[in-house]
Amino acid sequence: MKTRRFVNEIRSGIYKIRFFNAFLGASVIFLTTYLILMLLNLPTLTISLIVASLFFITECVILSKTSPFLAVEKKYNILFEKLRTVKDTIRMDNELIDQLRDEVKKNVKKFVDIGDFIDFRKVLSRVLFIFFVSFLIILIASLNIKLLDAEDLIDRSQGLIQDFSAKISKEREKLKVVNSQNELKMRFKKLALTAGVGGGDTEGGDIFGEIEVVQLGNEKINIEISPTDFEVSVDNFDPPERRNFLDKPYEEDVFSDSSFGFEENIPQKRQEIVKRYFKKLAES
Amino acid sequence: MTTHHKEMFDHVTKELHKVVIGQNEMIEEVIIALLCNGNALLEGYPGLAKTLTINTLSKVIDLKFSRIQNTPDLMPSDITGTYIINEERGKRSFKFQPGPIFANIVLADEINRATPKSQSAFLEAMQEKQVTVGTSTFKLEDPFFVLATQNPIEQEGTYPLPEAQADRFLLKIKMGYPNEDEEIQIVKQYTEKETVVEPKKVMDKARLLKLQELTKNMPIADDLRKAAVKIVIATRKNKELFMFGASPRASMALILASKARALIKGRTHVSGEDIKTMALPVLRHRVVLSFEAERQGLDVDAAISKIIK
């Protein structure tokens, strides 16, 4: 029982350190991705979380496949091949195994220090990096700094692709029309041949008249089918012009030359007449 | 505790080295085969102290030793024993006379000289640890260890062991010539009467049986067990190097041999180094090289080493 506990302690100790390192690594990835996405004006939280989670899961899967006992044996040569033998023979009991267990326990107590498995330099550098990037994120968010508007770029490129595909479909339509016209031409020629009349080849024409007349060709009728009903294409627009604001709110040639003031000059008699009129109105 | 085991094996090796000069790898692998309660096939040129090693080992561990020199006219009953007529108090009866196989350590010299029928008598004893004579079955005493030898030269008039039967040997140990210093020491020791030393008894049967039990208890990590099995499976899958690969018996042998090596080295766990070292003696007699590998001039050990990498 004691051996089982001792083996489990080593196993859990190593796994805890590994998961802590994986978590630190995932935090670094998360913050770095967040920063980059912020600078590119892209959605930050979801993508960063996904990337960091993927990294964490991958690290955990890789670490779980490597035996923790091998890691201890690699660090301490005195335990080489002995520790995993103890782990693998945990259910067995005989004098040799007992002796091996005592020897391994003694050596583990004497030499193994769980701190030896923590790379303090790496942990410190990661923690400092996390602090630094966090501070950068706060600063950039407050100043609203952007290196590149990637969202706008993506929208524009989508627009260009749509334009291009519209042009291609336009050309395809044109081609379809031309092909159908050519097909009709061929059909009429065949008909004319089977009817025993020339396709314009016999003298004096035929009862159907000139084939070219009934053929829809570019010479006689020009049909151009526009893909849209509008003359103006809303997809075509120029980028907005950058205008500079004027320093003064009004034009320079607008100025005040002189100022005048006016005052009412209504005679007193006329004022009295108006007063009496409104008084009578009020009394009535 | 492990230190004590290591010390004990060091004593065994030290006593062996009093008589056998050099051949460290061979001695270690023979002890490993003994600890695994398996059998070993020793391939080496004549005069390399094969018999001497096994004879000395039996003295050091206080085990009953017997030697069987295989010849084409050797009969199975010469190995297992037979019923003889026994007359006692005027009454005659059949009595089983055990053969030389009824020992703890049996040296089967030049096993490839014996006929297939005689070879099968050995193989039953090796696999089942018992001997069948007529309708009776006789259990062999524990521990039971067969060290069979083969001469890599002189293939005329031999009956090479089929792969299916060679598979029953835990290890195939290759012996080489001693180096110059070792040979000088050998010459000095065996040409001067004063320097001949008698080895001391270091271990007994009961202790050896306990060590065999302890070998099985040696703990091994799951990923190392997996690695051992992967090496064996690779011999089956790699068709560029091997026409036929090793069976699951090889996987068991490799893990058991690695455990034994860990115990000899004084450890309380199996290491990757044990598996890599034991892969060669465990696999070399269980695989057949492909034509492509032979064309490239690779030998079995080189091909196995490529897989281990």
Coordinates of C-alpha atoms in Angstrom, one line a residue:
Chain A
M1 CA 0.0 0.0 0.0
K2 CA 2.8 2.4 0.9
T3 CA 4.5 1.7 -2.4
R4 CA 1.3 2.4 -4.3
R5 CA 0.9 5.7 -2.5
F6 CA 4.6 6.6 -3.1
V7 CA 4.3 5.8 -6.8
N8 CA 1.0 7.7 -7.1
E9 CA 2.6 10.7 -5.4
I10 CA 5.4 10.8 -8.0
R11 CA 3.0 10.4 -10.8
S12 CA 0.6 13.1 -9.6
G13 CA 3.4 15.5 -8.8
I14 CA 4.9 15.3 -12.3
Y15 CA 1.5 15.5 -14.0
K16 CA 0.6 18.7 -12.0
I17 CA 3.9 20.4 -13.1
R18 CA 3.2 19.4 -16.7
F19 CA -0.3 20.7 -16.7
F20 CA 0.8 23.9 -15.1
N21 CA 3.4 24.4 -17.9
A22 CA 0.8 23.6 -20.5
F23 CA -1.6 26.1 -19.0
L24 CA 1.1 28.8 -18.9
G25 CA 1.9 28.0 -22.6
A26 CA -1.8 28.2 -23.5
S27 CA -2.1 31.6 -21.7
V28 CA 0.9 32.9 -23.7
I29 CA -0.7 31.7 -26.9
F30 CA -4.1 33.2 -25.9
L31 CA -2.7 36.7 -25.2
T32 CA -0.4 36.8 -28.2
T33 CA -3.3 35.8 -30.5
Y34 CA -5.5 38.3 -28.9
L35 CA -3.0 41.1 -29.4
I36 CA -2.4 40.2 -33.1
L37 CA -6.1 40.0 -33.8
M38 CA -6.7 43.3 -32.1
L39 CA -4.1 45.0 -34.2
L40 CA -5.7 43.5 -37.3
N41 CA -9.2 44.5 -36.3
L42 CA -10.5 41.0 -36.3
P43 CA -12.8 39.2 -33.8
T44 CA -10.5 38.6 -30.8
L45 CA -12.0 36.5 -28.0
T46 CA -13.5 33.5 -29.9
I47 CA -10.5 32.9 -32.1
S48 CA -8.0 33.4 -29.3
L49 CA -9.9 31.0 -27.0
I50 CA -10.1 28.4 -29.8
V51 CA -6.4 28.6 -30.6
A52 CA -5.4 28.5 -26.9
S53 CA -7.7 25.6 -26.2
L54 CA -6.3 23.6 -29.1
F55 CA -2.8 24.2 -27.9
F56 CA -3.7 23.2 -24.4
I57 CA -5.4 20.0 -25.5
T58 CA -2.6 19.0 -27.8
E59 CA 0.0 19.6 -25.1
C60 CA -1.9 17.6 -22.6
V61 CA -2.4 14.7 -25.0
I62 CA 1.4 14.7 -25.9
L63 CA 2.4 14.9 -22.2
S64 CA 0.1 12.2 -21.1
K65 CA 1.7 9.8 -23.5
T66 CA 5.1 10.2 -22.1
S67 CA 5.6 8.3 -18.8
P68 CA 6.3 10.6 -15.8
F69 CA 8.6 7.9 -14.4
L70 CA 10.8 8.1 -17.4
A71 CA 11.1 11.8 -16.8
V72 CA 12.3 11.2 -13.2
E73 CA 14.7 8.4 -14.4
K74 CA 16.2 10.7 -17.0
K75 CA 17.0 13.3 -14.4
Y76 CA 18.3 11.0 -11.8
N77 CA 20.6 8.3 -13.2
I78 CA 20.6 6.4 -9.9
L79 CA 16.9 5.5 -10.5
F80 CA 17.4 4.5 -14.2
E81 CA 15.2 1.5 -15.0
K82 CA 14.5 0.9 -11.2
L83 CA 11.6 3.3 -10.8
R84 CA 9.5 1.9 -13.6
T85 CA 10.3 -1.7 -12.5
V86 CA 8.9 -0.7 -9.1
K87 CA 5.8 0.8 -10.8
D88 CA 5.3 -2.3 -13.0
T89 CA 5.7 -4.8 -10.2
I90 CA 3.4 -3.0 -7.7
R91 CA 1.2 -6.0 -7.4
M92 CA 4.0 -8.5 -6.9
D93 CA 5.7 -9.4 -3.7
N94 CA 9.0 -11.3 -3.1
E95 CA 12.3 -10.6 -1.4
L96 CA 14.0 -9.1 -4.5
I97 CA 11.1 -6.7 -5.3
D98 CA 10.9 -5.7 -1.6
Q99 CA 14.6 -4.9 -1.7
L100 CA 14.3 -2.9 -4.9
R101 CA 11.4 -0.9 -3.5
D102 CA 13.4 -0.1 -0.4
E103 CA 16.3 1.0 -2.5
V104 CA 14.2 3.2 -4.8
K105 CA 12.3 4.8 -1.9
K106 CA 15.5 5.6 -0.2
N107 CA 17.0 7.2 -3.3
V108 CA 13.9 9.1 -4.1
K109 CA 13.8 10.6 -0.6
K110 CA 17.4 11.4 -0.8
F111 CA 17.8 12.8 -4.2
V112 CA 14.5 13.7 -5.9
D113 CA 13.2 17.2 -5.4
I114 CA 10.0 18.1 -7.2
G115 CA 11.4 21.6 -7.8
D116 CA 14.0 20.1 -10.2
F117 CA 11.2 19.5 -12.7
I118 CA 10.1 23.1 -12.8
D119 CA 12.2 25.1 -15.3
F120 CA 12.1 28.4 -13.3
R121 CA 13.7 30.4 -16.0
K122 CA 11.0 29.3 -18.5
V123 CA 8.2 29.9 -16.1
L124 CA 9.5 33.4 -15.1
S125 CA 10.0 34.4 -18.8
R126 CA 6.4 33.2 -19.6
V127 CA 4.9 35.1 -16.6
L128 CA 6.8 38.3 -17.5
F129 CA 5.6 37.9 -21.1
I130 CA 2.0 37.5 -20.0
F131 CA 2.3 40.7 -17.9
F132 CA 3.9 42.6 -20.7
V133 CA 1.4 41.5 -23.4
S134 CA -1.6 42.2 -21.0
F135 CA -0.3 45.7 -20.5
L136 CA 0.1 46.1 -24.3
I137 CA -3.4 44.9 -24.9
I138 CA -4.8 47.4 -22.4
L139 CA -2.8 50.2 -23.9
I140 CA -3.7 49.4 -27.5
A141 CA -7.4 49.1 -26.6
S142 CA -7.4 52.5 -24.9
L143 CA -5.6 54.2 -27.7
N144 CA -7.6 52.3 -30.4
I145 CA -4.5 51.6 -32.4
K146 CA -4.8 49.4 -35.5
L147 CA -2.0 48.3 -37.8
L148 CA -4.3 47.0 -40.5
D149 CA -8.0 46.9 -41.0
A150 CA -8.1 43.2 -42.0
E151 CA -11.9 43.1 -41.7
D152 CA -12.2 45.8 -44.4
L153 CA -9.6 44.1 -46.5
I154 CA -11.6 40.8 -46.3
D155 CA -14.8 42.6 -47.2
R156 CA -13.1 44.3 -50.2
S157 CA -11.6 41.1 -51.5
Q158 CA -15.0 39.5 -51.2
G159 CA -16.4 42.3 -53.2
L160 CA -13.7 41.9 -55.8
I161 CA -14.4 38.2 -56.0
Q162 CA -18.1 38.8 -56.4
D163 CA -17.4 41.4 -59.2
F164 CA -15.2 38.9 -61.0
S165 CA -17.7 36.1 -60.7
A166 CA -20.4 38.5 -62.0
K167 CA -18.2 39.4 -65.0
I168 CA -17.6 35.7 -65.7
S169 CA -21.3 34.9 -65.6
K170 CA -22.0 37.9 -67.9
E171 CA -19.5 36.5 -70.4
R172 CA -21.0 33.1 -70.1
E173 CA -24.4 34.4 -70.9
K174 CA -23.0 36.2 -73.9
L175 CA -21.4 33.0 -75.0
K176 CA -24.6 31.0 -74.5
V177 CA -26.5 33.5 -76.7
V178 CA -23.9 33.2 -79.5
N179 CA -23.9 29.4 -79.2
S180 CA -27.7 29.2 -79.4
Q181 CA -27.6 31.5 -82.5
N182 CA -25.0 29.3 -84.2
E183 CA -27.1 26.3 -83.3
L184 CA -30.2 27.8 -84.9
K185 CA -28.1 28.7 -88.0
M186 CA -27.0 25.0 -88.3
R187 CA -30.5 23.7 -87.8
F188 CA -31.9 25.9 -90.5
K189 CA -29.1 24.9 -92.9
K190 CA -30.0 21.2 -92.3
L191 CA -33.6 21.8 -92.8
A192 CA -32.9 23.6 -96.0
L193 CA -30.8 20.8 -97.2
T194 CA -33.3 18.0 -96.3
A195 CA -36.1 20.0 -97.9
G196 CA -34.1 19.9 -101.1
V197 CA -33.6 23.6 -101.1
G198 CA -30.3 25.2 -101.1
G199 CA -29.0 26.9 -98.0
G200 CA -28.3 29.8 -100.1
D201 CA -26.3 27.6 -102.4
T202 CA -28.9 27.0 -105.2
E203 CA -29.7 29.6 -107.9
G204 CA -32.7 31.7 -107.8
G205 CA -33.3 31.2 -104.0
D206 CA -36.1 29.1 -102.5
I207 CA -39.6 29.1 -101.3
F208 CA -38.5 29.9 -97.8
G209 CA -36.6 32.8 -99.0
E210 CA -33.1 33.8 -98.0
I211 CA -32.0 31.7 -95.0
E212 CA -30.0 34.6 -93.7
V213 CA -33.2 36.6 -93.4
V214 CA -34.7 34.1 -90.9
Q215 CA -31.4 33.6 -89.2
L216 CA -30.8 35.6 -86.1
G217 CA -27.4 36.8 -86.7
N218 CA -25.3 39.6 -85.5
E219 CA -25.5 41.4 -88.9
K220 CA -29.2 41.8 -88.9
I221 CA -30.3 41.8 -85.3
N222 CA -28.1 42.7 -82.5
I223 CA -29.5 41.5 -79.1
E224 CA -27.6 42.4 -76.1
I225 CA -29.1 41.0 -72.9
S226 CA -28.1 43.0 -69.9
P227 CA -27.7 40.9 -66.8
T228 CA -29.2 43.6 -64.6
D229 CA -32.1 46.0 -65.0
F230 CA -30.1 49.0 -63.7
E231 CA -27.8 51.1 -65.6
V232 CA -25.9 51.9 -62.4
S233 CA -24.1 49.1 -60.8
V234 CA -24.1 49.5 -57.0
D235 CA -21.0 47.3 -56.7
N236 CA -18.9 49.7 -58.6
F237 CA -18.0 52.6 -56.4
D238 CA -14.9 54.6 -55.8
P239 CA -13.3 54.6 -52.4
P240 CA -14.3 57.6 -50.3
E241 CA -12.2 60.7 -50.8
R242 CA -10.4 61.9 -47.9
R243 CA -11.3 65.5 -47.2
N244 CA -9.5 67.8 -45.0
F245 CA -11.5 69.9 -42.6
L246 CA -11.2 73.7 -43.0
D247 CA -9.6 75.6 -40.3
K248 CA -12.3 78.3 -40.5
P249 CA -16.1 77.4 -40.5
Y250 CA -16.9 79.9 -43.2
E251 CA -15.4 81.2 -46.4
E252 CA -12.8 83.8 -46.2
D253 CA -14.7 86.3 -48.4
V254 CA -17.6 86.3 -46.0
F255 CA -17.1 89.2 -43.7
S256 CA -19.1 92.0 -42.0
D257 CA -18.6 95.4 -43.5
S258 CA -20.9 97.6 -41.3
S259 CA -23.8 97.2 -39.0
F260 CA -27.1 99.1 -38.6
G261 CA -29.8 99.2 -36.0
F262 CA -33.4 100.1 -36.6
E263 CA -36.0 101.2 -34.1
E264 CA -39.8 101.5 -34.5
N265 CA -41.1 105.1 -35.0
I266 CA -45.0 104.7 -35.0
P267 CA -46.9 108.0 -34.1
Q268 CA -48.7 108.0 -30.8
K269 CA -52.2 108.7 -32.4
R270 CA -52.0 105.6 -34.5
Q271 CA -50.9 103.5 -31.5
E272 CA -54.0 104.7 -29.6
I273 CA -56.3 103.7 -32.5
V274 CA -54.9 100.2 -32.5
K275 CA -55.3 99.9 -28.7
R276 CA -58.9 101.1 -28.8
Y277 CA -59.7 98.6 -31.6
F278 CA -58.4 95.6 -29.7
K279 CA -60.0 96.7 -26.5
K280 CA -63.4 96.8 -28.3
L281 CA -62.7 93.4 -29.7
A282 CA -62.0 92.1 -26.3
E283 CA -65.1 93.7 -24.7
S284 CA -67.3 92.3 -27.4
Chain B
M1 CA 20.8 -9.5 -0.1
T2 CA 21.8 -9.0 -3.6
T3 CA 25.3 -8.1 -2.6
H4 CA 25.5 -11.4 -0.9
H5 CA 24.4 -13.2 -4.1
K6 CA 26.8 -11.3 -6.2
E7 CA 29.6 -12.3 -3.7
M8 CA 28.6 -15.9 -3.9
F9 CA 28.7 -15.9 -7.7
D10 CA 32.0 -14.1 -7.6
H11 CA 33.3 -16.9 -5.3
V12 CA 32.1 -19.5 -7.8
T13 CA 33.8 -17.7 -10.7
K14 CA 36.9 -17.3 -8.7
E15 CA 37.1 -21.0 -7.9
L16 CA 36.4 -21.9 -11.5
H17 CA 39.2 -19.5 -12.7
K18 CA 41.6 -21.4 -10.5
V19 CA 41.3 -24.3 -13.0
V20 CA 40.0 -22.7 -16.1
I21 CA 42.0 -19.7 -17.4
G22 CA 40.1 -17.0 -19.3
Q23 CA 36.7 -17.9 -20.9
N24 CA 34.9 -15.4 -18.7
E25 CA 32.0 -15.1 -21.0
M26 CA 31.5 -18.9 -21.4
I27 CA 31.6 -19.4 -17.6
E28 CA 29.1 -16.6 -17.0
E29 CA 26.7 -18.1 -19.7
V30 CA 27.0 -21.6 -18.3
I31 CA 26.1 -20.3 -14.8
I32 CA 23.2 -18.4 -16.3
A33 CA 21.9 -21.6 -18.0
L34 CA 22.2 -23.4 -14.7
L35 CA 20.3 -20.7 -12.9
C36 CA 17.5 -20.8 -15.5
N37 CA 17.2 -24.6 -15.0
G38 CA 17.9 -24.8 -18.8
N39 CA 20.4 -26.5 -21.0
A40 CA 23.3 -25.2 -23.0
L41 CA 24.9 -26.1 -26.3
L42 CA 28.5 -25.3 -26.4
E43 CA 30.3 -24.8 -29.7
G44 CA 34.0 -24.7 -29.7
Y45 CA 37.1 -26.2 -31.2
P46 CA 38.7 -29.1 -29.4
G47 CA 41.0 -28.3 -26.4
L48 CA 39.3 -25.2 -25.1
A49 CA 38.5 -26.6 -21.6
K50 CA 34.8 -27.5 -22.2
T51 CA 34.9 -30.7 -20.2
L52 CA 37.2 -29.1 -17.6
T53 CA 34.9 -26.2 -17.0
I54 CA 31.8 -28.4 -16.5
N55 CA 33.7 -30.9 -14.3
T56 CA 35.1 -28.1 -12.2
L57 CA 31.6 -26.5 -11.9
S58 CA 30.2 -29.7 -10.6
K59 CA 32.9 -29.8 -7.9
V60 CA 32.4 -26.1 -6.9
I61 CA 28.6 -26.5 -6.6
D62 CA 28.8 -30.1 -5.2
L63 CA 26.7 -31.7 -7.9
K64 CA 26.9 -35.2 -9.4
F65 CA 28.6 -35.1 -12.8
S66 CA 28.7 -37.5 -15.7
R67 CA 30.2 -37.4 -19.1
I68 CA 28.8 -39.1 -22.2
Q69 CA 31.0 -39.2 -25.2
N70 CA 28.7 -39.5 -28.2
T71 CA 29.7 -41.8 -31.0
P72 CA 27.7 -43.0 -34.0
D73 CA 27.3 -46.4 -32.4
L74 CA 26.0 -45.0 -29.1
M75 CA 22.6 -46.5 -28.3
P76 CA 19.8 -44.8 -26.3
S77 CA 20.1 -47.4 -23.6
D78 CA 23.7 -46.4 -23.2
I79 CA 22.5 -43.0 -22.2
T80 CA 19.3 -43.7 -20.2
G81 CA 20.2 -47.1 -18.7
T82 CA 18.6 -50.5 -19.2
Y83 CA 17.1 -53.4 -17.4
I84 CA 19.6 -56.1 -16.4
I85 CA 19.0 -59.5 -15.0
N86 CA 19.7 -59.6 -11.3
E87 CA 20.1 -62.8 -9.4
E88 CA 19.5 -62.6 -5.7
R89 CA 19.0 -65.5 -3.3
G90 CA 18.5 -67.8 -6.2
K91 CA 15.8 -65.6 -7.7
R92 CA 16.2 -63.8 -10.9
S93 CA 14.6 -60.5 -11.7
F94 CA 15.0 -57.5 -13.9
K95 CA 16.6 -54.6 -12.2
F96 CA 16.9 -51.2 -13.8
Q97 CA 20.5 -50.0 -14.1
P98 CA 20.5 -46.2 -14.4
G99 CA 22.6 -44.8 -17.2
P100 CA 25.0 -41.8 -17.1
I101 CA 22.1 -39.4 -17.6
F102 CA 21.1 -39.9 -14.0
A103 CA 23.3 -37.1 -12.7
N104 CA 22.9 -33.4 -11.9
I105 CA 25.3 -32.1 -14.6
V106 CA 25.6 -34.2 -17.8
L107 CA 28.2 -33.3 -20.4
A108 CA 27.1 -34.7 -23.7
D109 CA 30.3 -34.4 -25.8
E110 CA 29.9 -34.0 -29.5
I111 CA 26.2 -34.5 -29.5
N112 CA 26.1 -34.1 -33.3
R113 CA 28.0 -37.4 -33.5
A114 CA 25.2 -39.4 -31.9
T115 CA 22.5 -40.9 -34.1
P116 CA 19.1 -39.1 -34.1
K117 CA 17.7 -41.9 -31.9
S118 CA 20.3 -41.3 -29.3
Q119 CA 19.9 -37.6 -29.6
S120 CA 16.2 -38.0 -28.9
A121 CA 17.0 -39.8 -25.6
F122 CA 18.9 -36.7 -24.5
L123 CA 16.1 -34.4 -25.6
E124 CA 13.4 -36.2 -23.7
A125 CA 15.6 -35.9 -20.5
M126 CA 16.3 -32.2 -21.2
Q127 CA 12.7 -31.3 -21.8
E128 CA 10.7 -33.5 -19.5
K129 CA 13.4 -34.1 -16.8
Q130 CA 12.5 -37.7 -17.0
V131 CA 13.6 -40.8 -18.8
T132 CA 11.4 -43.6 -20.4
V133 CA 12.8 -47.1 -20.6
G134 CA 10.3 -49.6 -21.9
T135 CA 7.1 -48.9 -20.1
S136 CA 8.6 -47.3 -17.1
T137 CA 9.3 -43.6 -16.6
F138 CA 12.0 -42.5 -14.2
K139 CA 12.2 -38.9 -12.9
L140 CA 15.6 -37.2 -12.9
E141 CA 16.9 -35.5 -9.8
D142 CA 16.8 -31.7 -9.5
P143 CA 18.8 -29.8 -10.6
F144 CA 19.4 -31.4 -14.0
F145 CA 21.6 -29.6 -16.5
V146 CA 22.8 -30.9 -19.8
L147 CA 25.8 -29.2 -21.5
A148 CA 26.0 -30.5 -25.0
T149 CA 29.1 -29.7 -27.1
Q150 CA 29.6 -29.4 -30.8
N151 CA 32.7 -29.2 -32.9
P152 CA 32.3 -26.5 -35.6
I153 CA 34.8 -28.3 -37.9
E154 CA 34.7 -32.0 -38.8
Q155 CA 31.2 -32.3 -40.2
E156 CA 31.8 -35.7 -41.8
G157 CA 29.8 -38.5 -40.2
T158 CA 27.8 -36.2 -38.1
Y159 CA 24.1 -35.8 -37.5
P160 CA 23.5 -32.1 -37.1
L161 CA 20.8 -31.3 -34.6
P162 CA 17.6 -30.2 -36.4
E163 CA 16.4 -26.6 -35.6
A164 CA 13.4 -27.9 -33.8
Q165 CA 15.6 -29.8 -31.4
A166 CA 18.3 -27.1 -31.1
D167 CA 15.4 -24.8 -30.0
R168 CA 15.3 -26.8 -26.7
F169 CA 18.7 -25.5 -25.6
L170 CA 18.4 -22.3 -23.7
L171 CA 21.7 -20.9 -24.9
K172 CA 24.2 -21.6 -27.6
I173 CA 27.6 -20.6 -26.2
K174 CA 30.4 -19.9 -28.5
M175 CA 33.9 -20.5 -27.3
G176 CA 36.9 -18.8 -28.7
Y177 CA 40.6 -19.3 -28.3
P178 CA 42.3 -17.7 -25.3
N179 CA 44.5 -14.6 -25.9
E180 CA 48.3 -14.7 -25.6
D181 CA 48.5 -13.8 -21.9
E182 CA 45.9 -16.4 -21.0
E183 CA 47.6 -19.1 -23.0
I184 CA 50.9 -18.3 -21.3
Q185 CA 49.1 -18.7 -18.0
I186 CA 47.5 -22.0 -19.1
V187 CA 50.8 -23.4 -20.2
K188 CA 52.5 -22.3 -17.0
Q189 CA 49.8 -23.8 -14.9
Y190 CA 49.5 -27.2 -16.6
T191 CA 53.1 -27.9 -17.3
E192 CA 54.3 -27.2 -13.8
K193 CA 53.1 -29.6 -11.2
E194 CA 53.2 -27.1 -8.3
T195 CA 50.6 -24.7 -9.8
V196 CA 47.7 -27.2 -10.1
V197 CA 45.0 -26.2 -7.7
E198 CA 41.9 -28.0 -6.5
P199 CA 38.8 -25.9 -6.4
K200 CA 36.8 -25.6 -3.2
K201 CA 33.1 -26.3 -2.7
V202 CA 31.3 -22.9 -2.6
M203 CA 27.6 -23.8 -3.1
D204 CA 25.4 -26.8 -2.5
K205 CA 22.3 -28.3 -4.3
A206 CA 19.8 -26.7 -1.9
R207 CA 21.2 -23.2 -2.4
L208 CA 21.3 -23.7 -6.2
L209 CA 17.6 -24.6 -6.2
K210 CA 16.8 -21.5 -4.1
L211 CA 18.8 -19.4 -6.6
Q212 CA 16.9 -20.9 -9.4
E213 CA 13.6 -19.9 -7.7
L214 CA 15.0 -16.4 -7.0
T215 CA 15.9 -16.0 -10.7
K216 CA 12.2 -16.3 -11.7
N217 CA 11.3 -13.8 -9.0
M218 CA 13.7 -11.1 -10.5
P219 CA 11.5 -8.1 -11.4
I220 CA 11.4 -6.7 -14.9
A221 CA 9.8 -3.5 -16.2
D222 CA 6.9 -3.9 -18.7
D223 CA 8.7 -1.9 -21.4
L224 CA 11.8 -4.0 -21.1
R225 CA 9.7 -7.2 -21.4
K226 CA 8.1 -5.7 -24.5
A227 CA 11.5 -4.9 -25.9
A228 CA 12.7 -8.5 -25.5
V229 CA 9.6 -9.8 -27.2
K230 CA 10.0 -7.3 -30.0
I231 CA 13.5 -8.5 -30.7
V232 CA 12.3 -12.1 -31.1
I233 CA 9.4 -11.0 -33.3
A234 CA 11.7 -9.0 -35.4
T235 CA 13.6 -12.2 -36.3
R236 CA 10.4 -13.5 -37.8
K237 CA 9.4 -10.4 -39.6
N238 CA 12.7 -9.4 -41.1
K239 CA 12.8 -11.5 -44.2
E240 CA 15.8 -9.7 -45.5
L241 CA 18.0 -11.2 -42.8
F242 CA 16.2 -14.3 -41.7
M243 CA 14.5 -17.1 -43.6
F244 CA 13.1 -18.5 -40.3
G245 CA 12.8 -16.6 -37.1
A246 CA 12.7 -17.6 -33.4
S247 CA 9.7 -19.1 -31.6
P248 CA 7.9 -17.8 -28.5
R249 CA 10.2 -20.2 -26.6
A250 CA 13.0 -17.8 -27.4
S251 CA 11.1 -14.9 -25.8
M252 CA 10.7 -16.9 -22.6
A253 CA 14.4 -17.9 -22.8
L254 CA 15.6 -14.3 -23.4
I255 CA 13.7 -12.9 -20.4
L256 CA 14.7 -15.8 -18.1
A257 CA 18.4 -15.5 -19.1
S258 CA 18.3 -11.7 -18.6
K259 CA 16.9 -12.2 -15.1
A260 CA 19.7 -14.7 -14.3
R261 CA 22.3 -12.2 -15.6
A262 CA 20.8 -9.4 -13.5
L263 CA 21.1 -11.7 -10.4
I264 CA 24.7 -12.6 -11.2
K265 CA 25.6 -8.9 -11.6
G266 CA 24.1 -8.2 -8.1
R267 CA 21.1 -6.1 -9.3
T268 CA 17.5 -6.2 -8.1
H269 CA 16.1 -5.5 -11.5
V270 CA 16.6 -6.5 -15.2
S271 CA 18.2 -3.8 -17.3
G272 CA 18.2 -3.2 -21.1
E273 CA 21.9 -4.2 -21.1
D274 CA 21.0 -7.7 -19.9
I275 CA 18.5 -8.2 -22.7
K276 CA 21.0 -6.9 -25.4
T277 CA 23.8 -9.1 -24.0
M278 CA 21.7 -12.3 -23.7
A279 CA 20.0 -11.9 -27.1
L280 CA 23.0 -13.4 -29.0
P281 CA 23.4 -16.7 -27.1
V282 CA 19.6 -17.1 -26.9
L283 CA 18.8 -16.5 -30.6
R284 CA 21.8 -17.7 -32.6
H285 CA 20.7 -21.4 -32.7
R286 CA 17.0 -20.6 -33.2
V287 CA 17.2 -18.6 -36.5
V288 CA 18.1 -19.4 -40.1
L289 CA 19.8 -16.7 -42.2
S290 CA 18.3 -15.7 -45.5
F291 CA 20.1 -16.1 -48.8
E292 CA 20.4 -12.3 -49.0
A293 CA 22.1 -12.1 -45.6
E294 CA 24.5 -14.9 -46.6
R295 CA 25.2 -13.2 -49.8
Q296 CA 26.2 -10.1 -47.9
G297 CA 28.6 -12.2 -45.9
L298 CA 26.7 -11.7 -42.6
D299 CA 27.0 -14.4 -39.9
V300 CA 24.2 -15.1 -37.4
D301 CA 25.6 -12.9 -34.7
A302 CA 25.9 -9.9 -37.0
A303 CA 22.4 -10.3 -38.3
I304 CA 21.0 -10.5 -34.7
S305 CA 23.1 -7.4 -33.7
K306 CA 21.5 -5.5 -36.6
I307 CA 18.0 -6.3 -35.2
I308 CA 19.0 -5.3 -31.6
K309 CA 20.1 -1.9 -32.9

